[in-house]
Amino acid sequence: MYVYLPIAQVSLNIFLLLGLGGAVGMLSGMFGIGGGFLLTPMLMFLGVPAEVAVATGANQVVGTSVAGAVAQWRRNNVDVEMGLVLIAGGVVGVVAGVEAVRIMRAMGQVEIFIALCYVVVLTSIGMIMLIESVRALRQSRGAGISARPRAGQHTWIQGLPLRWRFHRSRLYVSVVPPFLLGLFVGVLSAIMGVGGGFILVPAMIYLLRMETRIVIGTSVLQIAIVTALATVLHAVLNQTVDLLLALLLLLGGVLGAEFGARLGEKLSTEQLRIFLALLVLAMGLRLFIDLALVPREAFSLGSRA
Amino acid sequence: MSKTARALTFPNLRLMIMSVRGRLPMLVSGIAGFRRWLRAVACALAALGFAPFGSQWADAQTPAQPQAQPQQPGQPSARPPAAAQRTPGAAAPPGSAVTRRPPQKPRIPQKPEMTTSEEAKGERVIADLSSRIVPIQSDFSGARLILFGVVENSRQTAPESGFYDVVVVLEGPSEEIAVRRKERVAGIWLNSKSLKFRDVPSYYAIIASRPLEEIANERTLDKHEIGFNHVYVEIAPGQGRNPAANRLADFREALIRLKQREGLYREDQYGIAFVGNSLFRTTMYLPSNVPIGTFRARVFLFREGVFLSQYTAPLNIERAGIERIAHTFAYDQPLLYGLLAVFLAVSAGLLASAAFRKKLA
């Protein structure tokens, strides 16, 4: 059964879309990832225009992260002050990112630009995940001590000006790094339709030395708000949000996420994590090969308005 | 192909000759024609690089051309001035695409129009589509249209005799389209060179009773814009110098090739069959990515390479139902649309987590 998507202007199989949403949702529930960086390139492979895939992917991330944000809020895992600083940076980043998409679209480079961003992000996340999961596997087998830096050690982060006291995290650090971090993730949200948790979480843990559970709670709040803003801005400036596509993906996504979360509790996710890492790497490589190989068709058509 | 491509490399010359030649009869037709004559001169000057009256004179000139009126060959035309203009080969060697004027397209034909004179003996073609409006709804995955046509005063003795040749051209609304070429920059293929064409049919399906080159000669096909390579397209203005001919040909070929690959340019060389001595039919498929807008189906009747008659039937392809609502909403109320998208996403997420929590408890 095919459904014609009004903004993407393509006709796609409805079950394929539900299944895609479900599969990505399941993975995100299982591994606690946003899933945007899986969903958006998948949509591009299916033939959805890159800019529509990005904007709709951002909308999808809103849906999956809101539930998480509420749950984390209830458990008092959100550092509101830190969240506000991150969001402030995120707002600036999103505006810049949406503008960049608009400019690239006008120049006719948007597909390549987005693909290039994905190549960088997917291959680096894939590599990091692979290394992490192999290390985790080794640790679970033999004895091994985490290489996580202990709190109290001073780094260059502590030397920056504009220090604020973040009560919930019991931190006294400069607002510059979280602001810049929020900004960077905001740009990624707007350009790639991702939440950016894969960057936020490790950066907050290792750079800002925040407690892991507060990191997760705060980042998911930031992601929900920043992707919501990215969705609205894409809708206003680029008209690239496809409601029908978003609804179908959400339907599959939220159900898949719940299912995946339960499944994740039962299964040992360490081995599965390697497969996810390989999947992410494969997608990044595929996109890279498409960009690097001599194209079968050197020409392309643009501005189908 | 090559002819049109060559024509495009000399747009100034072509425009000049065309405008002056096309206006000559108007000069003698009195004061009423004087203003148009002036405009033609302005256009010719503009083509040479002068713009004494501003460029809008030259721009306004092209659509103001009289419409190409197909005629019954060998019969006195009802409109002598138009006939004089249309006489091919007056100012340039026959068949040269340089002098070929772009026939103006009737943009929004409201009613089916007949373009042949009502002579008693001449053959006349009339046709209509099985539906004049194709709605695109959320379950749209392409459509099938049937075109029926009739040859009045048919002299054919058997349906399969091949006495007449019929060509149907279904065209979508014109659009401006950029063709881009990838080039390797630092190991990665980026879009570097691009060329914009205007008045490109967004959709172009051609169905004939036999291969086009057997039906009519290049010039006739050019004149009626029958066939991918005979469609008149222009390079959009404001792109700097005119590109070299071979480069232009590359881009034009790429345009046709890509459009064909998207399924928007289609060709069926044996798609029309006569049912009786005068009745013929054909089936046309619209793909799911068919553009939205006003289409027209032009039906041509030929016999032994000679154009006999033409008929144009309109077709509207429009969004309907949810598609229409969503699309107008997205473009007319983008802020509300974006907020609604977020609202839906938030409520879906909250609903799912609420349902899940209940199950746990």
XYZ file of C-alpha atoms in Angstrom, chain B:
361
model
C 18.645 17.800 -30.871
C 21.617 19.349 -32.498
C 19.536 21.824 -34.423
C 17.816 23.155 -31.391
C 21.059 23.229 -29.528
C 22.575 25.270 -32.280
C 19.592 27.555 -32.218
C 20.174 28.164 -28.579
C 23.707 29.259 -29.133
C 22.569 32.192 -31.219
C 19.603 33.423 -29.253
C 20.355 37.017 -30.062
C 20.436 36.459 -33.777
C 17.405 34.268 -33.695
C 15.461 36.702 -31.571
C 16.398 39.533 -33.870
C 15.443 37.908 -37.123
C 12.326 36.473 -35.655
C 11.048 39.665 -34.167
C 11.625 41.813 -37.217
C 10.341 39.257 -39.649
C 7.325 38.476 -37.531
C 6.302 42.120 -37.338
C 6.557 43.075 -40.997
C 2.900 42.548 -41.844
C 1.914 44.513 -38.801
C 3.750 47.501 -40.117
C 1.389 47.729 -43.021
C -1.666 46.867 -41.020
C -1.877 50.438 -39.818
C -1.631 52.417 -36.634
C -2.813 49.569 -34.478
C 0.275 47.657 -35.401
C 2.591 50.586 -34.838
C 3.068 50.042 -31.146
C 3.835 46.406 -31.607
C 6.247 47.264 -34.370
C 7.970 49.648 -32.023
C 8.179 46.889 -29.485
C 9.684 44.564 -32.047
C 12.341 47.138 -32.859
C 13.035 47.546 -29.173
C 13.391 43.840 -28.911
C 15.757 43.663 -31.837
C 17.848 46.440 -30.339
C 17.819 44.702 -27.000
C 18.994 41.560 -28.694
C 21.893 43.533 -30.074
C 22.725 44.815 -26.638
C 20.922 48.173 -26.607
C 17.988 48.712 -24.323
C 16.632 52.152 -25.121
C 13.180 51.390 -23.761
C 14.248 49.209 -20.902
C 14.517 45.469 -20.996
C 10.867 44.857 -20.153
C 9.992 45.756 -23.732
C 12.020 42.910 -25.041
C 10.788 40.558 -22.355
C 7.166 41.377 -22.947
C 7.641 40.815 -26.604
C 8.027 37.064 -26.686
C 4.664 36.066 -25.253
C 2.931 38.670 -27.381
C 3.620 36.748 -30.548
C 0.649 35.539 -32.468
C -0.224 31.974 -31.804
C 0.917 29.336 -34.192
C -2.125 28.253 -36.085
C -1.882 24.964 -37.866
C -3.593 25.027 -41.222
C -5.048 22.696 -43.667
C -2.454 22.371 -46.361
C -3.453 23.567 -49.750
C -6.408 25.468 -48.444
C -6.768 29.208 -48.229
C -6.177 30.276 -44.687
C -8.692 32.390 -42.883
C -5.955 34.608 -41.511
C -3.601 35.836 -44.198
C -1.240 37.849 -41.973
C -0.629 34.889 -39.731
C -0.064 32.724 -42.768
C 2.490 35.146 -44.104
C 4.347 35.016 -40.848
C 4.305 31.303 -40.634
C 5.620 30.712 -44.117
C 8.800 28.888 -43.457
C 12.044 29.768 -45.082
C 11.304 33.425 -45.741
C 14.426 34.812 -44.168
C 16.626 31.800 -43.708
C 17.278 28.432 -45.318
C 14.358 26.082 -44.792
C 14.698 23.727 -41.907
C 17.168 25.885 -40.109
C 16.218 25.971 -36.491
C 17.685 29.446 -36.243
C 14.588 30.925 -37.760
C 12.205 28.658 -35.986
C 9.934 30.704 -33.855
C 8.844 29.140 -30.596
C 5.182 28.398 -31.034
C 3.365 29.943 -28.169
C 1.792 27.461 -25.865
C -1.800 27.991 -24.884
C -1.095 28.024 -21.185
C -4.492 27.340 -19.709
C -6.821 25.933 -22.283
C -10.220 26.098 -20.673
C -12.119 24.308 -23.370
C -10.903 21.855 -25.930
C -9.971 23.894 -28.921
C -10.046 23.119 -32.543
C -7.408 24.491 -34.790
C -8.536 23.374 -38.181
C -10.863 25.258 -40.415
C -14.266 23.863 -41.055
C -13.698 22.697 -44.579
C -16.017 20.083 -45.876
C -13.517 17.608 -47.207
C -10.470 18.035 -45.016
C -9.768 15.548 -42.302
C -10.129 16.823 -38.818
C -9.054 15.226 -35.584
C -11.018 15.480 -32.358
C -10.092 13.805 -29.118
C -10.828 13.740 -25.431
C -9.417 12.189 -22.299
C -11.235 9.775 -20.041
C -10.927 12.319 -17.256
C -10.030 15.975 -17.367
C -9.117 16.244 -13.722
C -6.759 13.834 -11.991
C -6.824 14.300 -8.220
C -3.712 13.433 -6.287
C -4.686 11.995 -2.956
C -2.696 10.212 -0.318
C -3.183 6.879 -2.045
C -2.040 8.196 -5.416
C 0.420 5.859 -7.021
C 0.005 6.854 -10.627
C -2.988 7.012 -12.905
C -4.115 5.670 -16.210
C -5.835 7.846 -18.747
C -7.518 6.835 -21.934
C -7.585 9.146 -24.886
C -10.171 8.587 -27.551
C -10.039 10.405 -30.806
C -11.816 10.503 -34.071
C -10.786 11.519 -37.563
C -13.655 13.325 -39.183
C -14.055 12.816 -42.905
C -11.741 9.858 -42.688
C -10.744 8.403 -46.023
C -9.198 5.370 -44.410
C -10.531 2.076 -45.690
C -9.302 -0.218 -42.948
C -8.220 0.444 -39.352
C -4.879 -1.267 -39.820
C -4.087 0.295 -43.166
C -1.744 2.879 -41.654
C -3.328 5.536 -43.830
C -3.090 8.151 -41.088
C -0.443 8.772 -38.494
C -1.492 10.023 -35.106
C 0.774 11.545 -32.484
C -0.345 12.449 -28.984
C 1.809 14.742 -26.871
C 0.863 15.108 -23.227
C 2.686 18.022 -21.670
C 2.892 19.232 -18.096
C 3.263 22.864 -17.028
C 6.506 24.551 -18.039
C 9.124 25.080 -15.413
C 12.537 26.570 -14.965
C 15.010 23.846 -14.230
C 18.693 23.826 -13.365
C 20.925 21.114 -14.756
C 24.024 20.629 -12.687
C 27.211 18.821 -13.460
C 29.344 17.199 -10.795
C 33.040 17.748 -10.780
C 35.694 16.350 -8.537
C 36.830 18.776 -5.872
C 39.355 17.458 -3.351
C 38.342 13.861 -3.964
C 34.633 14.492 -3.641
C 32.158 15.033 -6.419
C 30.467 18.372 -6.018
C 27.956 20.150 -8.206
C 30.040 22.711 -9.985
C 28.723 23.844 -13.367
C 25.052 24.475 -13.773
C 22.806 25.762 -16.496
C 19.238 26.905 -16.090
C 16.666 26.267 -18.767
C 13.275 27.859 -18.860
C 10.021 26.813 -20.447
C 10.956 23.188 -19.965
C 7.902 20.932 -19.952
C 7.816 19.365 -16.495
C 6.194 16.336 -18.039
C 6.285 15.189 -21.618
C 4.778 11.974 -22.856
C 4.693 11.202 -26.514
C 2.670 8.427 -28.035
C 2.632 7.772 -31.725
C 1.263 5.278 -34.184
C 4.793 4.600 -35.427
C 8.295 6.052 -34.938
C 8.322 9.829 -35.255
C 11.016 9.976 -37.922
C 8.752 7.926 -40.169
C 5.775 10.186 -39.545
C 7.184 13.588 -40.398
C 10.449 15.348 -41.141
C 12.578 17.194 -38.594
C 11.233 20.566 -39.557
C 7.631 19.617 -39.056
C 8.443 18.010 -35.731
C 10.349 21.130 -34.706
C 7.474 23.341 -35.710
C 4.945 21.470 -33.629
C 7.403 20.641 -30.857
C 6.850 16.932 -31.189
C 9.534 14.788 -29.592
C 12.020 15.343 -26.779
C 14.580 16.793 -29.141
C 12.116 19.078 -30.826
C 10.775 20.806 -27.754
C 11.711 24.433 -27.701
C 13.514 25.354 -24.522
C 15.397 28.509 -23.750
C 18.305 29.231 -21.513
C 17.100 31.255 -18.582
C 18.413 34.821 -18.684
C 20.958 36.241 -16.296
C 23.539 33.471 -16.479
C 26.340 35.391 -18.025
C 27.773 34.493 -21.391
C 26.122 31.938 -23.608
C 27.785 28.587 -23.130
C 29.615 26.839 -25.904
C 27.486 24.743 -28.217
C 28.906 21.368 -27.266
C 28.573 22.097 -23.580
C 25.028 23.229 -24.097
C 24.233 20.049 -25.990
C 25.620 18.019 -23.093
C 23.385 19.808 -20.635
C 20.335 19.510 -22.827
C 20.897 15.822 -23.385
C 21.373 15.349 -19.658
C 18.105 17.160 -18.992
C 16.194 14.821 -21.288
C 17.994 11.739 -19.996
C 17.342 12.590 -16.347
C 13.734 13.457 -17.018
C 13.327 10.133 -18.762
C 14.914 8.359 -15.831
C 12.505 10.056 -13.449
C 9.714 8.717 -15.623
C 8.558 12.208 -16.513
C 9.566 12.037 -20.159
C 8.023 9.022 -21.792
C 7.830 7.695 -25.254
C 5.731 5.024 -26.867
C 6.304 4.672 -30.577
C 3.520 2.208 -31.257
C 0.991 3.271 -28.659
C -1.899 4.384 -30.817
C -4.194 2.104 -32.707
C -7.220 2.737 -34.862
C -10.321 0.945 -33.689
C -12.358 1.745 -36.757
C -11.742 3.733 -39.878
C -11.952 6.948 -37.951
C -11.820 6.060 -34.249
C -8.509 5.625 -32.447
C -7.515 5.204 -28.851
C -4.484 5.175 -26.632
C -3.708 4.595 -22.984
C -1.451 6.944 -21.040
C 0.141 6.352 -17.686
C 0.867 9.132 -15.235
C 3.595 8.156 -12.758
C 3.264 8.830 -9.032
C 5.742 11.699 -9.244
C 3.728 13.491 -11.912
C 3.933 17.271 -11.513
C 0.913 19.250 -10.400
C -0.704 21.744 -12.715
C -2.399 22.297 -16.033
C -1.570 19.768 -18.685
C -2.562 19.631 -22.284
C -2.819 16.748 -24.629
C -2.074 17.741 -28.205
C -3.277 15.333 -30.815
C -1.756 15.554 -34.295
C -2.966 13.952 -37.470
C -0.504 13.290 -40.283
C -0.682 11.553 -43.595
C 2.445 10.726 -45.554
C 4.496 13.261 -43.666
C 1.965 16.032 -44.157
C 0.378 17.692 -41.188
C -3.397 17.594 -41.440
C -4.956 18.656 -38.210
C -4.392 19.271 -34.517
C -6.588 19.177 -31.464
C -5.782 20.182 -27.906
C -7.481 18.681 -24.887
C -6.873 20.075 -21.406
C -6.055 18.095 -18.313
C -5.704 19.279 -14.753
C -3.656 17.455 -12.192
C -4.367 18.759 -8.747
C -3.893 17.846 -5.155
C -7.011 16.749 -3.346
C -8.042 15.698 0.121
C -5.345 15.535 2.780
C -2.632 16.195 0.212
C -4.181 19.504 -0.687
C -4.804 20.522 2.903
C -1.294 19.567 4.042
C 0.407 21.249 1.118
C -1.484 24.534 1.300
C -1.125 24.523 5.068
C 2.646 24.001 4.846
C 3.099 26.851 2.393
C 0.449 29.315 3.577
C 0.804 28.922 7.345
C 4.342 27.624 7.793
C 4.627 28.677 11.427
C 1.366 27.035 12.460
C 2.313 24.013 10.405
C 5.658 23.679 12.166
C 4.028 24.102 15.573
C 1.453 21.469 14.693
C 4.217 19.075 13.650
C 5.954 19.580 16.987
C 2.683 19.274 18.867
C 1.893 15.980 17.154
C 5.369 14.639 17.862
C 5.173 15.676 21.527
C 1.740 14.176 22.044
C 2.748 10.938 20.325
C 5.775 10.658 22.587
C 3.808 11.468 25.737
C 0.946 9.141 24.846
C 3.276 6.252 24.222
C 5.167 6.748 27.467
C 1.901 7.125 29.416
C 0.582 3.909 27.921
C 3.817 2.156 28.714
C 3.865 3.323 32.323
C 0.337 2.073 32.877
C 1.337 -1.345 31.670
C 4.236 -1.455 34.081
C 2.076 -0.475 37.048
